CSV table of C-alpha atoms and ligand atoms in Angstrom, one decimal:
chain,number,residue,atom,x,y,z
U,1,MET,CA,0.0,0.0,0.0
U,2,PRO,CA,1.4,3.5,-0.8
U,3,GLU,CA,2.2,5.4,2.4
U,4,LEU,CA,2.2,9.1,3.1
U,5,PRO,CA,5.1,10.1,0.8
U,6,GLU,CA,3.9,8.1,-2.2
U,7,VAL,CA,0.3,9.5,-1.9
U,8,GLU,CA,1.7,13.0,-1.4
U,9,ILE,CA,3.8,12.6,-4.6
U,10,ILE,CA,0.7,11.4,-6.6
U,11,LYS,CA,-1.1,14.4,-5.2
U,12,ARG,CA,1.6,16.8,-6.3
U,13,GLY,CA,1.8,15.2,-9.8
U,14,LEU,CA,-2.0,15.2,-10.3
U,15,GLU,CA,-2.2,18.8,-9.0
U,16,LYS,CA,-0.1,20.0,-11.9
U,17,LYS,CA,-2.2,18.2,-14.4
U,18,ILE,CA,-5.8,18.3,-13.4
U,19,VAL,CA,-6.4,21.4,-11.2
U,20,GLY,CA,-8.4,23.8,-13.3
U,21,GLN,CA,-9.6,21.1,-15.6
U,22,THR,CA,-13.3,20.5,-16.2
U,23,ILE,CA,-14.8,17.0,-16.2
U,24,ASP,CA,-16.6,16.2,-19.4
U,25,LYS,CA,-17.8,12.7,-18.7
U,26,VAL,CA,-17.4,9.9,-16.2
U,27,GLU,CA,-17.5,6.2,-17.0
U,28,VAL,CA,-17.9,3.7,-14.3
U,29,CYS,CA,-17.2,0.1,-15.2
U,30,LEU,CA,-17.5,-1.4,-11.6
U,31,ASN,CA,-20.1,0.3,-9.6
U,32,LYS,CA,-18.8,-0.5,-6.1
U,33,LEU,CA,-15.6,1.4,-6.8
U,34,LEU,CA,-17.3,4.7,-7.4
U,35,GLN,CA,-19.9,5.4,-4.7
U,36,GLY,CA,-22.3,8.2,-5.3
U,37,SER,CA,-23.7,9.8,-8.4
U,38,LYS,CA,-21.2,10.2,-11.3
U,39,GLU,CA,-23.7,12.6,-12.9
U,40,LEU,CA,-22.9,15.1,-10.2
U,41,LEU,CA,-19.4,15.3,-11.5
U,42,VAL,CA,-20.1,16.3,-15.1
U,43,ASP,CA,-19.1,19.9,-16.0
U,44,LYS,CA,-17.4,20.3,-12.6
U,45,LYS,CA,-14.1,21.9,-12.4
U,46,ILE,CA,-11.2,20.6,-10.3
U,47,ILE,CA,-10.5,23.2,-7.6
U,48,SER,CA,-7.9,21.6,-5.4
U,49,ILE,CA,-6.4,18.3,-4.2
U,50,ASN,CA,-5.7,17.6,-0.5
U,51,ARG,CA,-4.1,14.6,1.1
U,52,ARG,CA,-5.1,13.2,4.5
U,53,ALA,CA,-3.0,10.2,5.7
U,54,LYS,CA,-3.1,7.8,2.7
U,55,MET,CA,-6.2,9.3,1.2
U,56,LEU,CA,-6.8,12.0,-1.5
U,57,ILE,CA,-9.6,14.5,-1.4
U,58,ILE,CA,-10.3,16.1,-4.8
U,59,ASN,CA,-12.5,19.2,-4.4
U,60,LEU,CA,-14.7,20.2,-7.4
U,61,SER,CA,-16.8,23.2,-8.2
U,62,GLY,CA,-20.4,23.0,-7.1
U,63,ASP,CA,-19.3,21.9,-3.6
U,64,ILE,CA,-18.6,18.4,-4.5
U,65,SER,CA,-15.6,16.4,-3.2
U,66,LEU,CA,-14.2,13.0,-4.1
U,67,LEU,CA,-12.5,10.9,-1.4
U,68,ILE,CA,-10.1,8.4,-2.9
U,69,HIS,CA,-8.3,5.5,-1.2
U,70,LEU,CA,-6.0,3.4,-3.3
U,71,LYS,CA,-5.7,0.6,-0.6
U,72,LEU,CA,-3.6,-2.3,-1.7
U,73,THR,CA,-3.7,-2.3,-5.5
U,74,GLY,CA,-5.4,0.9,-6.6
U,75,GLN,CA,-3.8,3.0,-9.3
U,76,LEU,CA,-4.5,6.5,-10.5
U,77,ILE,CA,-3.2,7.2,-13.9
U,78,TYR,CA,-3.6,10.5,-15.8
U,79,ARG,CA,-2.8,10.8,-19.4
U,80,SER,CA,-2.8,14.1,-21.4
U,81,GLN,CA,-4.7,14.3,-24.7
U,82,LEU,CA,-1.3,13.9,-26.4
U,83,ALA,CA,-0.6,10.7,-24.5
U,84,VAL,CA,-4.0,9.3,-25.0
U,85,ARG,CA,-3.7,9.9,-28.8
U,86,SER,CA,-0.2,8.7,-29.3
U,87,TRP,CA,0.3,6.1,-26.6
U,88,GLN,CA,0.6,3.2,-28.9
U,89,LYS,CA,3.3,4.8,-31.0
U,90,ILE,CA,5.5,5.4,-27.9
U,91,SER,CA,8.1,2.8,-26.9
U,92,ALA,CA,7.8,1.2,-23.5
U,93,ASP,CA,10.8,3.1,-22.1
U,94,SER,CA,9.5,6.5,-23.3
U,95,ARG,CA,6.1,5.7,-21.9
U,96,GLN,CA,7.7,5.4,-18.4
U,97,LEU,CA,9.5,8.7,-18.7
U,98,SER,CA,6.6,10.5,-20.4
U,99,ALA,CA,5.8,13.9,-18.8
U,100,ASN,CA,2.3,13.5,-20.4
U,101,GLN,CA,1.5,10.9,-17.8
U,102,VAL,CA,1.2,10.9,-14.0
U,103,ALA,CA,0.8,7.5,-12.4
U,104,GLY,CA,0.7,6.3,-8.8
U,105,GLY,CA,-0.3,3.4,-6.7
U,106,HIS,CA,0.3,-0.3,-7.0
U,107,PRO,CA,3.3,-1.0,-9.3
U,108,SER,CA,2.4,-3.0,-12.5
U,109,LYS,CA,3.0,-2.9,-16.2
U,110,ASP,CA,-0.6,-1.5,-16.6
U,111,MET,CA,0.8,1.9,-15.7
U,112,VAL,CA,2.6,2.1,-19.0
U,113,GLY,CA,0.3,-0.2,-20.9
U,114,ASP,CA,-2.8,0.5,-23.0
U,115,LEU,CA,-5.8,1.9,-21.1
U,116,PRO,CA,-8.5,1.2,-20.2
U,117,ASN,CA,-7.8,-2.4,-19.4
U,118,LYS,CA,-9.7,-5.0,-17.5
U,119,PHE,CA,-8.7,-3.5,-14.1
U,120,THR,CA,-10.0,0.0,-15.1
U,121,HIS,CA,-13.1,0.7,-13.0
U,122,ALA,CA,-13.6,4.4,-13.4
U,123,ILE,CA,-12.6,6.8,-16.2
U,124,PHE,CA,-12.7,10.6,-15.9
U,125,TYR,CA,-12.6,12.4,-19.3
U,126,PHE,CA,-11.6,16.1,-19.2
U,127,GLN,CA,-12.7,18.7,-21.6
U,128,ASP,CA,-9.2,19.3,-22.8
U,129,GLY,CA,-8.9,15.6,-23.9
U,130,GLY,CA,-6.9,14.4,-20.9
U,131,VAL,CA,-8.1,11.2,-19.1
U,132,LEU,CA,-7.8,10.0,-15.5
U,133,TYR,CA,-8.1,6.2,-15.0
U,134,PHE,CA,-8.7,4.4,-11.7
U,135,ASN,CA,-7.5,0.9,-11.9
U,136,ASP,CA,-7.7,-1.7,-9.1
U,137,LEU,CA,-6.7,-5.3,-9.4
U,138,ARG,CA,-8.1,-6.4,-6.1
U,139,GLN,CA,-10.9,-3.9,-5.8
U,140,PHE,CA,-10.3,-2.8,-2.2
U,141,GLY,CA,-9.9,0.9,-3.2
U,142,TYR,CA,-12.6,3.4,-3.7
U,143,ILE,CA,-13.8,6.7,-4.9
U,144,LYS,CA,-16.7,8.3,-3.0
U,145,VAL,CA,-18.6,11.3,-4.0
U,146,TYR,CA,-19.6,13.7,-1.2
U,147,LYS,CA,-20.8,17.3,-0.8
U,148,THR,CA,-17.7,19.2,0.3
U,149,GLU,CA,-19.2,20.1,3.6
U,150,GLU,CA,-19.7,16.5,4.5
U,151,ILE,CA,-16.0,15.8,4.3
U,152,ALA,CA,-15.3,17.5,7.6
U,153,ASN,CA,-17.6,15.1,9.4
U,154,LEU,CA,-16.5,11.8,7.8
U,155,LYS,CA,-15.6,9.2,10.4
U,156,VAL,CA,-12.9,7.7,8.3
U,157,LEU,CA,-11.1,11.1,8.4
U,158,ASN,CA,-12.0,12.1,11.9
U,159,ASP,CA,-10.7,8.8,13.4
U,160,LEU,CA,-7.2,9.6,12.0
U,161,GLY,CA,-4.4,10.8,14.3
U,162,LEU,CA,-2.0,13.6,13.6
U,163,GLU,CA,0.0,13.8,10.4
U,164,PRO,CA,3.6,13.1,11.3
U,165,TYR,CA,4.6,16.6,10.2
U,166,ASP,CA,2.0,18.2,12.4
U,167,GLU,CA,3.6,20.5,15.0
U,168,ASN,CA,1.4,18.9,17.6
U,169,ALA,CA,3.0,15.5,16.9
U,170,THR,CA,5.3,15.8,19.9
U,171,PRO,CA,6.8,13.3,22.5
U,172,GLU,CA,4.1,14.4,24.9
U,173,TYR,CA,1.4,13.5,22.4
U,174,LEU,CA,2.9,10.0,22.1
U,175,MET,CA,3.3,9.7,25.8
U,176,LYS,CA,-0.4,10.4,26.3
U,177,ILE,CA,-1.4,7.7,23.9
U,178,ILE,CA,1.2,5.2,25.4
U,179,SER,CA,-0.3,5.8,28.9
U,180,ARG,CA,-3.6,4.3,27.6
U,181,ARG,CA,-1.9,1.2,26.3
U,182,PRO,CA,1.5,1.0,28.0
U,183,ASN,CA,2.5,-2.5,26.9
U,184,THR,CA,1.9,-2.0,23.2
U,185,LYS,CA,5.0,-2.3,21.1
U,186,ILE,CA,6.3,1.0,19.8
U,187,LYS,CA,6.1,0.0,16.2
U,188,GLN,CA,2.4,-0.8,16.5
U,189,ILE,CA,1.9,2.6,18.2
U,190,ILE,CA,3.5,4.6,15.4
U,191,MET,CA,1.8,2.5,12.7
U,192,ASP,CA,-1.6,3.0,14.2
U,193,GLN,CA,-3.5,5.3,11.9
U,194,SER,CA,-5.3,6.9,14.9
U,195,VAL,CA,-1.9,7.9,16.2
U,196,LEU,CA,0.3,9.0,13.4
U,197,ALA,CA,-1.7,9.0,10.1
U,198,GLY,CA,0.1,7.9,6.9
U,199,VAL,CA,2.9,6.0,8.5
U,200,GLY,CA,2.9,2.4,7.2
U,201,ASN,CA,5.2,-0.5,7.5
U,202,ILE,CA,8.2,0.8,5.5
U,203,TYR,CA,8.5,4.2,7.2
U,204,ALA,CA,7.9,2.7,10.6
U,205,ASP,CA,10.8,0.3,10.2
U,206,GLU,CA,13.0,2.9,8.6
U,207,GLY,CA,12.1,5.5,11.2
U,208,LEU,CA,12.9,3.2,14.1
U,209,TYR,CA,16.1,2.2,12.6
U,210,CYS,CA,17.1,5.8,12.1
U,211,ALA,CA,16.2,6.4,15.8
U,212,LYS,CA,18.1,3.3,16.9
U,213,ILE,CA,15.1,2.1,18.8
U,214,SER,CA,14.0,-1.6,18.7
U,215,PRO,CA,10.5,-2.0,17.2
U,216,LEU,CA,9.9,-4.7,19.9
U,217,ARG,CA,10.0,-2.3,22.9
U,218,ALA,CA,6.9,-1.6,24.8
U,219,GLY,CA,5.9,2.1,24.6
U,220,LYS,CA,6.0,2.6,28.3
U,221,ASP,CA,9.7,1.8,28.4
U,222,LEU,CA,10.6,4.7,26.0
U,223,SER,CA,12.0,8.0,27.3
U,224,LYS,CA,10.8,11.4,26.1
U,225,THR,CA,14.1,11.9,24.3
U,226,GLU,CA,13.7,8.5,22.5
U,227,LEU,CA,10.1,9.4,21.4
U,228,GLU,CA,11.4,12.8,20.2
U,229,ARG,CA,14.1,10.9,18.1
U,230,ILE,CA,11.4,8.7,16.6
U,231,ILE,CA,9.3,11.6,15.5
U,232,LYS,CA,12.3,13.4,14.0
U,233,CYS,CA,13.4,10.3,12.3
U,234,ILE,CA,10.0,9.4,10.7
U,235,ARG,CA,10.0,13.0,9.3
U,236,SER,CA,13.6,12.7,8.0
U,237,VAL,CA,13.0,9.3,6.3
U,238,MET,CA,9.9,10.8,4.7
U,239,ASP,CA,11.8,13.9,3.7
U,240,GLN,CA,14.3,11.6,2.0
U,241,SER,CA,11.5,9.7,0.3
U,242,PHE,CA,10.2,13.0,-1.2
U,243,LYS,CA,13.6,13.7,-2.5
U,244,TYR,CA,13.8,10.3,-4.2
U,245,GLY,CA,10.3,10.4,-5.6
U,246,GLY,CA,8.8,7.9,-3.2
U,247,SER,CA,9.4,4.1,-3.0
U,248,SER,CA,8.6,1.8,-5.9
U,249,GLU,CA,9.0,-1.2,-3.7
U,250,ASN,CA,5.3,-1.4,-3.1
U,251,THR,CA,4.4,1.6,-5.1
U,252,PHE,CA,5.5,2.6,-8.5
U,253,VAL,CA,5.4,6.3,-8.7
U,254,ASN,CA,5.8,8.1,-12.0
U,255,ALA,CA,4.9,11.7,-11.6
U,256,GLU,CA,6.5,14.1,-14.0
U,257,GLY,CA,8.5,11.3,-15.6
U,258,LYS,CA,10.3,10.2,-12.4
U,259,LYS,CA,10.3,6.7,-11.0
U,260,GLY,CA,10.5,6.4,-7.2
U,261,GLU,CA,14.0,5.5,-6.1
U,262,MET,CA,13.5,5.5,-2.3
U,263,GLN,CA,13.7,1.6,-2.3
U,264,ASN,CA,17.4,1.9,-3.2
U,265,HIS,CA,18.0,3.9,-0.1
U,266,PHE,CA,16.2,1.7,2.5
U,267,GLN,CA,18.5,1.1,5.4
U,268,ILE,CA,16.7,-1.7,7.0
U,269,TYR,CA,13.4,-2.6,5.2
U,270,ARG,CA,13.6,-5.9,3.4
U,271,ARG,CA,17.3,-6.3,4.1
U,272,MET,CA,17.1,-9.4,6.1
U,273,SER,CA,20.5,-11.2,6.7
U,274,GLU,CA,22.4,-8.2,5.3
U,275,LYS,CA,25.0,-6.5,7.5
U,276,CYS,CA,24.0,-3.3,9.3
U,277,SER,CA,26.7,-0.5,9.3
U,278,CYS,CA,27.2,-1.4,13.0
U,279,GLY,CA,28.4,-4.9,12.0
U,280,GLY,CA,25.1,-6.5,13.2
U,281,VAL,CA,23.0,-8.7,11.0
U,282,ILE,CA,19.5,-7.5,10.1
U,283,LYS,CA,16.7,-9.6,11.4
U,284,ARG,CA,13.1,-10.1,10.3
U,285,THR,CA,10.3,-10.7,12.8
U,286,VAL,CA,6.6,-10.1,12.9
U,287,VAL,CA,5.0,-7.2,14.9
U,288,GLY,CA,1.3,-6.6,14.8
U,289,GLY,CA,1.0,-9.0,11.9
U,290,ARG,CA,3.5,-7.1,9.8
U,291,GLY,CA,7.0,-8.2,8.6
U,292,THR,CA,9.4,-6.1,10.7
U,293,TYR,CA,13.1,-5.5,9.9
U,294,TYR,CA,15.6,-4.4,12.6
U,295,CYS,CA,19.1,-4.6,13.7
U,296,PRO,CA,19.3,-6.4,17.1
U,297,VAL,CA,22.7,-4.9,17.8
U,298,CYS,CA,22.3,-1.1,17.3
U,299,GLN,CA,18.5,-0.7,17.8
U,300,LYS,CA,18.1,-0.7,21.6
V,1,ZN,ZN1,23.0,-2.2,13.5
């Protein structure tokens, strides 16, 4: 599943292409993936795009908003009129690097293939000839149509905790949460979407490695300084991910012709049995049902 950095990168890529565009027509091939009336979207202009945790909110004129979650295998692929018209004539390599396409979500060849395909469930046609496709292999993702004023009251958004970059995401904030479930492992705490929204498995492991904290420790055993280090480290590994265009390990990102390279800079994630820079050997275990990578030597 794409995590905060990858969704933010898709957001930034789409922002450049579709804000200001007017929707001409919407085609829904699988009803459950677009919930609400597609007719409401016709002739509406894209005003802005927001991200909250791993979700996108696209605000349209007429006080309409779309809530989009890619979940495990969702993909959003935008192609300009030029790309739509000439895609078949472009070689596979140039397709990947085409600035006429923005693609994010689950990595697959569909992103550079011909669209629509059998996994395309919704298609947005813009008046200028550009097209936005929503593909989803396993169909856990969704697009929901709301009145903009309803967005503020949605449980799925209100249940989320602070964004890791929120200035209120402090050691004191984490300590308050930990006091309610003192024995929960620190990795589970930071991955809990009601605590830090948008942090998933990759950035939890990388953040804890950067902070030199074992993912297996109970929250109650962590000092304020250690919690502070964790918050700083989550931000710094995410900063790094923005720099490298996100991770294509679980998420192929191709906004503005750039493929995510963060996976080449993972220090710990999926590096089982490799040597840590401290000389220790990286281990894999399971925390809260998720594969967890850590160095038993330098992560205390
Ligand atoms: Zn180490």
